[in-house]
Tab-separated table of C-alpha atoms and ligand atoms in Angstrom:
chain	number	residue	atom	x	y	z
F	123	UNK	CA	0.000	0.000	0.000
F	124	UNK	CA	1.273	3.940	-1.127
F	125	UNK	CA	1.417	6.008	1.630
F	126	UNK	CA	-1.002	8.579	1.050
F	127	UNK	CA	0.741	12.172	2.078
F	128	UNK	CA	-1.603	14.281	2.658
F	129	UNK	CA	-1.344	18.164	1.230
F	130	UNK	CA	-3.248	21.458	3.121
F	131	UNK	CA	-4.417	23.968	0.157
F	132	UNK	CA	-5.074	27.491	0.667
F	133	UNK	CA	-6.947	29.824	-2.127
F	134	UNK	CA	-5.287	32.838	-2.819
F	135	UNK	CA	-7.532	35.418	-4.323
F	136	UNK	CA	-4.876	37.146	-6.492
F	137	UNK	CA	-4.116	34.642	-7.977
F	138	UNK	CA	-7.445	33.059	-8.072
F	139	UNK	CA	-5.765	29.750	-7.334
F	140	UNK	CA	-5.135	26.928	-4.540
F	141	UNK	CA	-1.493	27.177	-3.666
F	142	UNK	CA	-0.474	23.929	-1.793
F	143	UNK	CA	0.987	24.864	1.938
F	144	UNK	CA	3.849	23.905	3.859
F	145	UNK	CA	2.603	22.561	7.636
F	146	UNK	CA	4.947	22.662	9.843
F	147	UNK	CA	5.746	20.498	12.973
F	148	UNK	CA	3.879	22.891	15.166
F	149	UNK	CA	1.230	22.809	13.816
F	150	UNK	CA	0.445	19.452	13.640
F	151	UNK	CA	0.897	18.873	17.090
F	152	UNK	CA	-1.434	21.529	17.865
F	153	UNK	CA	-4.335	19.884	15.474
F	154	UNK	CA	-3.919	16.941	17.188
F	155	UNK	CA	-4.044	18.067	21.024
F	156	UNK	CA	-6.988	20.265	19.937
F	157	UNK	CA	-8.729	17.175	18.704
F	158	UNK	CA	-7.348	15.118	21.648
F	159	UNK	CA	-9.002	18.020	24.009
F	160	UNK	CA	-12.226	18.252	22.154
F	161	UNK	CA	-12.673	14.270	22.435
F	162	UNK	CA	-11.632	14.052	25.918
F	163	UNK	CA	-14.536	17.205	26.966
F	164	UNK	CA	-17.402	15.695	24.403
F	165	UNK	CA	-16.418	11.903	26.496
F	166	UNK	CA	-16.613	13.658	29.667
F	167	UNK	CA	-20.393	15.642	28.920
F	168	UNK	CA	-21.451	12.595	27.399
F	169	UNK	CA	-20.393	10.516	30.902
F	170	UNK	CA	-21.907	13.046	33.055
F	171	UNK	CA	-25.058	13.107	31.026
F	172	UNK	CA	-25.015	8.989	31.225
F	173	UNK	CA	-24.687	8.969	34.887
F	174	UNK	CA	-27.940	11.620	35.367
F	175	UNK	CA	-29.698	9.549	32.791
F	176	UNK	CA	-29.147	6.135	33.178
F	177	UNK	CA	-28.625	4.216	36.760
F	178	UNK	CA	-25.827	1.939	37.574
F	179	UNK	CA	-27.440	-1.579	39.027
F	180	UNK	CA	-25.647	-0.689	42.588
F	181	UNK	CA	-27.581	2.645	42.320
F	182	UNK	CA	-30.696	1.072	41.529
F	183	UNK	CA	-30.171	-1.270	44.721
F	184	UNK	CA	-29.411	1.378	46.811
F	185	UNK	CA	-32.629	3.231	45.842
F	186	UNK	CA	-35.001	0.261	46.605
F	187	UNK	CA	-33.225	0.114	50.030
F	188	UNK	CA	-33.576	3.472	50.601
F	189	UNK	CA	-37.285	3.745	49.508
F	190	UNK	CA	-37.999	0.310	52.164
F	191	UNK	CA	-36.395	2.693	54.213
F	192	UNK	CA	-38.669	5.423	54.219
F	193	UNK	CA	-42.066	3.325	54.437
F	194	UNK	CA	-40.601	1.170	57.144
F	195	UNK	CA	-39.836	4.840	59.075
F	196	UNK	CA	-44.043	5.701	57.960
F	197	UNK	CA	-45.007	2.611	59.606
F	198	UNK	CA	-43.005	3.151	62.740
F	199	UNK	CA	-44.590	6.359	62.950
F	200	UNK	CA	-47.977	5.402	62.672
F	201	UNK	CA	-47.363	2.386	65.325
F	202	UNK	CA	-46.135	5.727	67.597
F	203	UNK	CA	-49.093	7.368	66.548
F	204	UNK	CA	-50.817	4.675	68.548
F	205	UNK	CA	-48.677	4.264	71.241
F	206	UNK	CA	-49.243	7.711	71.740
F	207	UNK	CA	-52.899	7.421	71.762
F	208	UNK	CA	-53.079	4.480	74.503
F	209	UNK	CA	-50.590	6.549	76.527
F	210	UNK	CA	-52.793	9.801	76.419
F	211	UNK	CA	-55.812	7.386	77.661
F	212	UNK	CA	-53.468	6.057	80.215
F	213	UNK	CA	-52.517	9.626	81.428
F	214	UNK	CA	-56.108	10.638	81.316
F	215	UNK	CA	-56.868	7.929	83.790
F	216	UNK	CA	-54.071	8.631	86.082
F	217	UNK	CA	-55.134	12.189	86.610
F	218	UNK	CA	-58.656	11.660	86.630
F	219	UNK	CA	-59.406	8.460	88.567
F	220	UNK	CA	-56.008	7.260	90.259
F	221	UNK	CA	-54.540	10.290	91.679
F	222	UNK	CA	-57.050	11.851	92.607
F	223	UNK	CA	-58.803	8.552	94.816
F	224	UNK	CA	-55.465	9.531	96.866
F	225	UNK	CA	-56.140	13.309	96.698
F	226	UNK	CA	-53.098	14.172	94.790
F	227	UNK	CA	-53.015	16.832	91.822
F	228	UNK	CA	-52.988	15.347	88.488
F	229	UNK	CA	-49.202	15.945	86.295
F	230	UNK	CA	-50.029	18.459	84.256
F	231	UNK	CA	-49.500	18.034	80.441
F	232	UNK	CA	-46.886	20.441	80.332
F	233	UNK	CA	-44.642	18.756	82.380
F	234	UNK	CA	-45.406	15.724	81.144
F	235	UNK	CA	-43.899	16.794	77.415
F	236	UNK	CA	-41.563	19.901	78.570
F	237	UNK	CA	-37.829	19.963	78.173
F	238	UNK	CA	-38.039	19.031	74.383
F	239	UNK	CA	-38.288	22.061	72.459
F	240	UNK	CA	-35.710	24.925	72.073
F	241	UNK	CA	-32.277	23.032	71.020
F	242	UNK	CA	-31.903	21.704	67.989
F	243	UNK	CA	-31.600	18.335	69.097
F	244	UNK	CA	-31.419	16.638	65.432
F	245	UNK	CA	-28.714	18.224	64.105
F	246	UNK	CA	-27.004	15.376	62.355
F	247	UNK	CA	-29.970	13.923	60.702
F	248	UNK	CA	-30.389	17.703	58.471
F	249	UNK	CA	-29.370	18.042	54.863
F	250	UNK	CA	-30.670	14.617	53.487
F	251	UNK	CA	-33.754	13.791	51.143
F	252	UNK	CA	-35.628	12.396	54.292
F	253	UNK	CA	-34.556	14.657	56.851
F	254	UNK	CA	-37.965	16.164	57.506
F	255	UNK	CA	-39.678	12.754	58.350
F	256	UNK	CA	-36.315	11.280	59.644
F	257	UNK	CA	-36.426	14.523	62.014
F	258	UNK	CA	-40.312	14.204	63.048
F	259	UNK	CA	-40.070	10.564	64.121
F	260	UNK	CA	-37.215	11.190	65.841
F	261	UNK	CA	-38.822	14.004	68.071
F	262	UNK	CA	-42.084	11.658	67.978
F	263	UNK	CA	-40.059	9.162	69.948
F	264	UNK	CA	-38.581	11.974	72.309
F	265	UNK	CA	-42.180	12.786	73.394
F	266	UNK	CA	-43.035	9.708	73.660
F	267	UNK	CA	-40.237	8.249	76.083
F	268	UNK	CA	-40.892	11.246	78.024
F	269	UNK	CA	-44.130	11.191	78.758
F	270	UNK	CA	-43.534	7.504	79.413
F	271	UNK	CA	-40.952	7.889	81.885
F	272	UNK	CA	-43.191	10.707	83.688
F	273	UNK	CA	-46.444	7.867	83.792
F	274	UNK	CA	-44.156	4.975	85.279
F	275	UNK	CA	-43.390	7.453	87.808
F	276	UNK	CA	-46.661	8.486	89.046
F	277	UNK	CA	-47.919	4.917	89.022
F	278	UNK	CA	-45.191	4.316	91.433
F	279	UNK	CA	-46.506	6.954	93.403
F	280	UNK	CA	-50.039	5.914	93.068
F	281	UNK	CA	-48.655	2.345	93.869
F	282	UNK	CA	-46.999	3.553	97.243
F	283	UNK	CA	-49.814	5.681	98.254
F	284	UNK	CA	-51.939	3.062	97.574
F	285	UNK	CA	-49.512	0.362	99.510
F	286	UNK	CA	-49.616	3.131	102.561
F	287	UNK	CA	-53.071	3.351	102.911
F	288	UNK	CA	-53.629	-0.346	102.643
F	289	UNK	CA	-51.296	-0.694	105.485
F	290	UNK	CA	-52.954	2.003	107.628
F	291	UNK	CA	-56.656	0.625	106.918
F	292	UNK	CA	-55.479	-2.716	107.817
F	293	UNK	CA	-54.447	-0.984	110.992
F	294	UNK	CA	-57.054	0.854	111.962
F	295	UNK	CA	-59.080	-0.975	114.724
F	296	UNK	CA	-62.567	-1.181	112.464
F	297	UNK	CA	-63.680	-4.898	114.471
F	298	UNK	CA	-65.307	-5.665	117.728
F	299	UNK	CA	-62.815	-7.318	119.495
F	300	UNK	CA	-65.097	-10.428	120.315
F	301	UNK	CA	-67.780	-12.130	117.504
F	302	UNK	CA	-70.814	-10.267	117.642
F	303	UNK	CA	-73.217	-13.087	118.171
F	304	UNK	CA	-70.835	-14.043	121.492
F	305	UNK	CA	-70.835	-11.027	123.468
F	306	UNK	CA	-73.543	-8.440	124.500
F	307	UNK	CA	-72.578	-4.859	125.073
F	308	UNK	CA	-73.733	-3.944	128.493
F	309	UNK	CA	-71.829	-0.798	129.424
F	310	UNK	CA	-69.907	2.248	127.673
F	311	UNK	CA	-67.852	4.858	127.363
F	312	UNK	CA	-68.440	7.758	130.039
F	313	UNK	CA	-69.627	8.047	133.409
F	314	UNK	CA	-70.324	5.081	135.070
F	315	UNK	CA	-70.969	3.086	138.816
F	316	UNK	CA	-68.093	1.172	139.599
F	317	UNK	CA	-69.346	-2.412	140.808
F	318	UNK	CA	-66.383	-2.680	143.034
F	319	UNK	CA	-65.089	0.570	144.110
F	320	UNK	CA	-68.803	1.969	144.426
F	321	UNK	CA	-68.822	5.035	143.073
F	322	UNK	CA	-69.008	6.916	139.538
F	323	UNK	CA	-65.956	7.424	138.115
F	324	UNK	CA	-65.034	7.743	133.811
F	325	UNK	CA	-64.987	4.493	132.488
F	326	UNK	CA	-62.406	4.562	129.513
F	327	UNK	CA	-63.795	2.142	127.338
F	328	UNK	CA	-66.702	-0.915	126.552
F	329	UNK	CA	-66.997	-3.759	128.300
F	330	UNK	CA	-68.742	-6.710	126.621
F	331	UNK	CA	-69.872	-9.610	128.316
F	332	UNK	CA	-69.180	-13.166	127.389
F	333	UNK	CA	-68.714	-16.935	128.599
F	334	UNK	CA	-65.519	-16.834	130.252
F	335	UNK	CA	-62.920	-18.949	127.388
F	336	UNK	CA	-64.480	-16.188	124.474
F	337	UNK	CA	-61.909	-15.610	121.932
F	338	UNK	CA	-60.462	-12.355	121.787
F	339	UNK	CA	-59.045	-10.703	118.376
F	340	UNK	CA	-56.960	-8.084	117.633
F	341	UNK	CA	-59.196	-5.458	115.967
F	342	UNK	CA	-56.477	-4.474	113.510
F	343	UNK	CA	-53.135	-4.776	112.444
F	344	UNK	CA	-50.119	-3.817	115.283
F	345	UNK	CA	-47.305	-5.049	117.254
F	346	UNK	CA	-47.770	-6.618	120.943
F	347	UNK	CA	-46.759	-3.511	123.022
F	348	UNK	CA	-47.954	-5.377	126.434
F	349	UNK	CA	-48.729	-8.713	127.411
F	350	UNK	CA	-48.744	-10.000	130.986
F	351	UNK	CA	-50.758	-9.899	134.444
F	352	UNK	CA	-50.876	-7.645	136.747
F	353	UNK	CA	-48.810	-5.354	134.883
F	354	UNK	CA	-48.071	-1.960	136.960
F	355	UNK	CA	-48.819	0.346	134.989
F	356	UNK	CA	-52.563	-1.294	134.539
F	357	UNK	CA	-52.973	-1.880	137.875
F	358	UNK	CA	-56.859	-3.615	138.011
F	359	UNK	CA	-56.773	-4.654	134.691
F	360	UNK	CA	-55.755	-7.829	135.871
F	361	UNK	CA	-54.470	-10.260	132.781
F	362	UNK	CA	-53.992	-7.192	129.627
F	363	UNK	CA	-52.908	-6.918	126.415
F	364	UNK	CA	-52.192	-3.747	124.612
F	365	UNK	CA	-51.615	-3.844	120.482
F	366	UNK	CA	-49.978	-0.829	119.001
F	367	UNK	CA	-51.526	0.053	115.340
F	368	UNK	CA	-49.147	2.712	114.516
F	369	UNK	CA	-50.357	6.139	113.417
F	370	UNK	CA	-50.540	6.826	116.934
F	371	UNK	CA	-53.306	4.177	117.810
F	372	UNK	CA	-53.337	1.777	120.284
F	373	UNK	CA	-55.994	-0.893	121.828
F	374	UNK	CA	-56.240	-2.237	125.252
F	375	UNK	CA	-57.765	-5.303	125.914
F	376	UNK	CA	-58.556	-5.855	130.320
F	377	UNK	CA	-59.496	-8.844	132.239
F	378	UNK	CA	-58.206	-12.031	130.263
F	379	UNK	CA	-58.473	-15.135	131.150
F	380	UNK	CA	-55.123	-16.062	129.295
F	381	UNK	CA	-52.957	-14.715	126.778
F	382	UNK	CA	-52.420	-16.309	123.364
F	383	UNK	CA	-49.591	-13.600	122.104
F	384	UNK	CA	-46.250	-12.168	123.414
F	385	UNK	CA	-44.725	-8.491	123.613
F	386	UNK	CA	-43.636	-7.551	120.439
F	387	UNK	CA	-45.553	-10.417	118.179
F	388	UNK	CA	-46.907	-8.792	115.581
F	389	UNK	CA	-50.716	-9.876	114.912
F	390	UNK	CA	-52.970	-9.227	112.228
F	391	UNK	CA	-57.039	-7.683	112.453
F	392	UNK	CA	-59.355	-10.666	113.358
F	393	UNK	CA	-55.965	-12.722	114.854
F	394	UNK	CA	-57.220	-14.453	118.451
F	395	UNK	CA	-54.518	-12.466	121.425
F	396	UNK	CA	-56.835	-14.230	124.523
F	397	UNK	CA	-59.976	-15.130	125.908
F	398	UNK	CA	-62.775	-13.239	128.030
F	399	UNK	CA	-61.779	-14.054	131.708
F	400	UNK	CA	-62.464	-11.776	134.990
F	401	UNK	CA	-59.257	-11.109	135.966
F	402	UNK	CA	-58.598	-7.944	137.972
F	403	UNK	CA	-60.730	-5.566	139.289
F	404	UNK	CA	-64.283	-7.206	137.861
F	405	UNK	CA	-67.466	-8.238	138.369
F	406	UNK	CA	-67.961	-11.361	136.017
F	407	UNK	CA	-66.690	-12.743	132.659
F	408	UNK	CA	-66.228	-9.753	130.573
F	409	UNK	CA	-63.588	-8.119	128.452
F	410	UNK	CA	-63.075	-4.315	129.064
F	411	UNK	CA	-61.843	-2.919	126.008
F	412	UNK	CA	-60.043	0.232	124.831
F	413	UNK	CA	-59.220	2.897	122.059
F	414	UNK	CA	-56.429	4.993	122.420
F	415	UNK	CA	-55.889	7.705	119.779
F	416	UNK	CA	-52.936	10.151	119.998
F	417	UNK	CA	-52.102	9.176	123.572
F	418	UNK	CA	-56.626	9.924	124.266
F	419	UNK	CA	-58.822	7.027	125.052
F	420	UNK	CA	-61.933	7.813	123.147
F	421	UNK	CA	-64.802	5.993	122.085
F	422	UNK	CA	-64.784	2.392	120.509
F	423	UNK	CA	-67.985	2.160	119.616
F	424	UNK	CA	-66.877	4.793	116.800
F	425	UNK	CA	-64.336	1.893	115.363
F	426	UNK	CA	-66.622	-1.059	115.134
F	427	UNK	CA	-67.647	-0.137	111.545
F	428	UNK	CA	-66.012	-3.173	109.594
F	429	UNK	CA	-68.769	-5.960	110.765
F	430	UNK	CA	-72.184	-4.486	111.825
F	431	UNK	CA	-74.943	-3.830	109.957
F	432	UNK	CA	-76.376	0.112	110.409
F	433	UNK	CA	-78.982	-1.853	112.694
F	434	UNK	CA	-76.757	-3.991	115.027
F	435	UNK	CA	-74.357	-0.639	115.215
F	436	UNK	CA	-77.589	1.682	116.190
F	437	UNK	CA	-78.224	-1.091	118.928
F	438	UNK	CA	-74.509	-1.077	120.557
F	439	UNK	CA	-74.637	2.923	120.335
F	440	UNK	CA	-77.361	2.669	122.138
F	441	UNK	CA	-76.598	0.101	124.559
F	442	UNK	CA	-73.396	1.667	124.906
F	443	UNK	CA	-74.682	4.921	125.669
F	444	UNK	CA	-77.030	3.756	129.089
F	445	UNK	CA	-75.210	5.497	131.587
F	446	UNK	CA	-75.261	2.236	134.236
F	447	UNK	CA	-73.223	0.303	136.497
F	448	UNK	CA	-69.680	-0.831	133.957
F	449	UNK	CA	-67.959	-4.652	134.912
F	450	UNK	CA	-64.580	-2.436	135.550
Z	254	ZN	ZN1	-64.807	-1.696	131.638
């Protein structure tokens, strides 16, 4: 094969002919880094235009990840939507029925969301495609712990309260001390004859009358605080029991036959301490029976609440009240 050599012509309008021209070195390298540029750019805009046309199959797997992304994030904000919704019921309830049954104010709702707002706490989920929702769940959730962790905490409190005032009604004396169809009320609280030291004197408590051997119970929770016969500080009492409740009540229990507890058991309402006996100072099988509130003796009739009907109660208030002659 000839080697073609190639020959630039240039017209030359004086003489109105093509003149063949000399190309130098120079100028053949420059024709052929100008083409080299121009391919090089026209490559390069048509990559650049490929790439925002056409996906690569690693982008196109990234995509579908990202778009499971973003519905799984939708559903976990709907299932906080509802979470929300059971908690707000929840709270509702806690202000309206459980606190206040223990007369405490309810947690208002701005306490119960504050502390979230005024930093911008999501810093480093801004600038991307699904910032907004990333940023709204996010915050969703911030709420939501929140408000959780402020409703565990008042249904400890409601728990405790609740705990505490279990403890003190199972404490309070609210029992007679001896089964209503075994004893008879025959003399109360107030002025009354003494049968043995014959004359009228304050008689600190009740004194039912039963068959010598009656059970006696402890007519609420407490602690054996004195047990024993003949004990000096109850001088007459003869065999006596005392159970302290706690919250500064106390019961006294006179003229036992025996004792079925020790000082410093602790006994529980309805738990036997004795039986009826006429120990003492007294005038036949009865038991002699006491309140003490704040360091005061007052009334028991007021306690026995827990097992008579309004009737049977009406009928020992009345009994109670006869001013007559007491068993000591
Ligand atoms: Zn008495």
């Amino acid at each position: 094969m000839s080697k073609l050599k190639k020959h630039v012509y240039r017209y030359n309008p004086h003489t109105l002919s093509y003149e063949k021209v000399k190309v130098g070195l120079k100028d053949k390298l420059k024709h052929i880094s100008f083409g080299a540029a121009f391919g090089f750019l026209l490559g390069v805009v048509v990559l650049i235009v490929g790439m925002h046309v056409f996906e690569s199959p690693r982008e196109r797997k990234m995509q579908r990840e990202i778009q499971q992304y973003k519905r799984q994030i939708g559903y976990l904000n709907k299932r906080m939507n509802q979470a929300s919704e059971v908690l707000a019921d929840l709270e509702q309830r806690d202000g309206a029925v459980y606190r206040t049954i223990f007369d405490v104010a309810p947690i208002h709702d701005s306490v119960r969301r504050s502390g979230l707002k005024g930093v911008d706490r999501h810093k480093e989920l801004g600038g991307y495609e699904c910032s907004d929702l990333l940023e709204r769940t996010t915050s969703k959730m911030d709420t939501l712990t929140k408000r959780l962790y402020y409703q565990s905490k008042s249904l400890d409190d409601v728990y405790s309260m609740a705990r505490s005032k279990h403890e003190r009604l199972a404490s309070l004396p609210a029992i007679m001390p001896i089964a209503k169809n075994r004893c008879k009320v025959v003399s109360g609280f107030g002025y009354r004859y003494h049968p043995i030291l014959h004359y009228r004197r304050m008689h600190t408590g009740i004194d039912l009358a039963a068959r010598s051997g009656t059970p006696i119970y402890a007519t609420g929770d407490g602690v054996v605080k004195v047990a024993g016969k003949n004990v000096a500080e109850f001088s007459g009492y003869g065999v006596v029991c005392v159970v302290d409740h706690g919250y500064g009540m106390q019961t006294l229990y006179a003229h036992m036959s025996s004792l079925k507890v020790k000082n410093g058991q602790h006994v529980k309402r309805g738990e036997m301490i004795g039986t009826v006996g006429s120990t003492g100072l007294s005038q036949g099988a009865h038991l002699h029976y006491e309140v003490i509130q704040g360091g005061k003796k007052v009334n028991p009739v007021y306690y026995f609440f827990n097992d008579l009907s309004p009737e049977e109660y009406e009928e020992v208030i009345e009994a109670a009240n006869q001013e007559n002659q007491c068993l000591s």
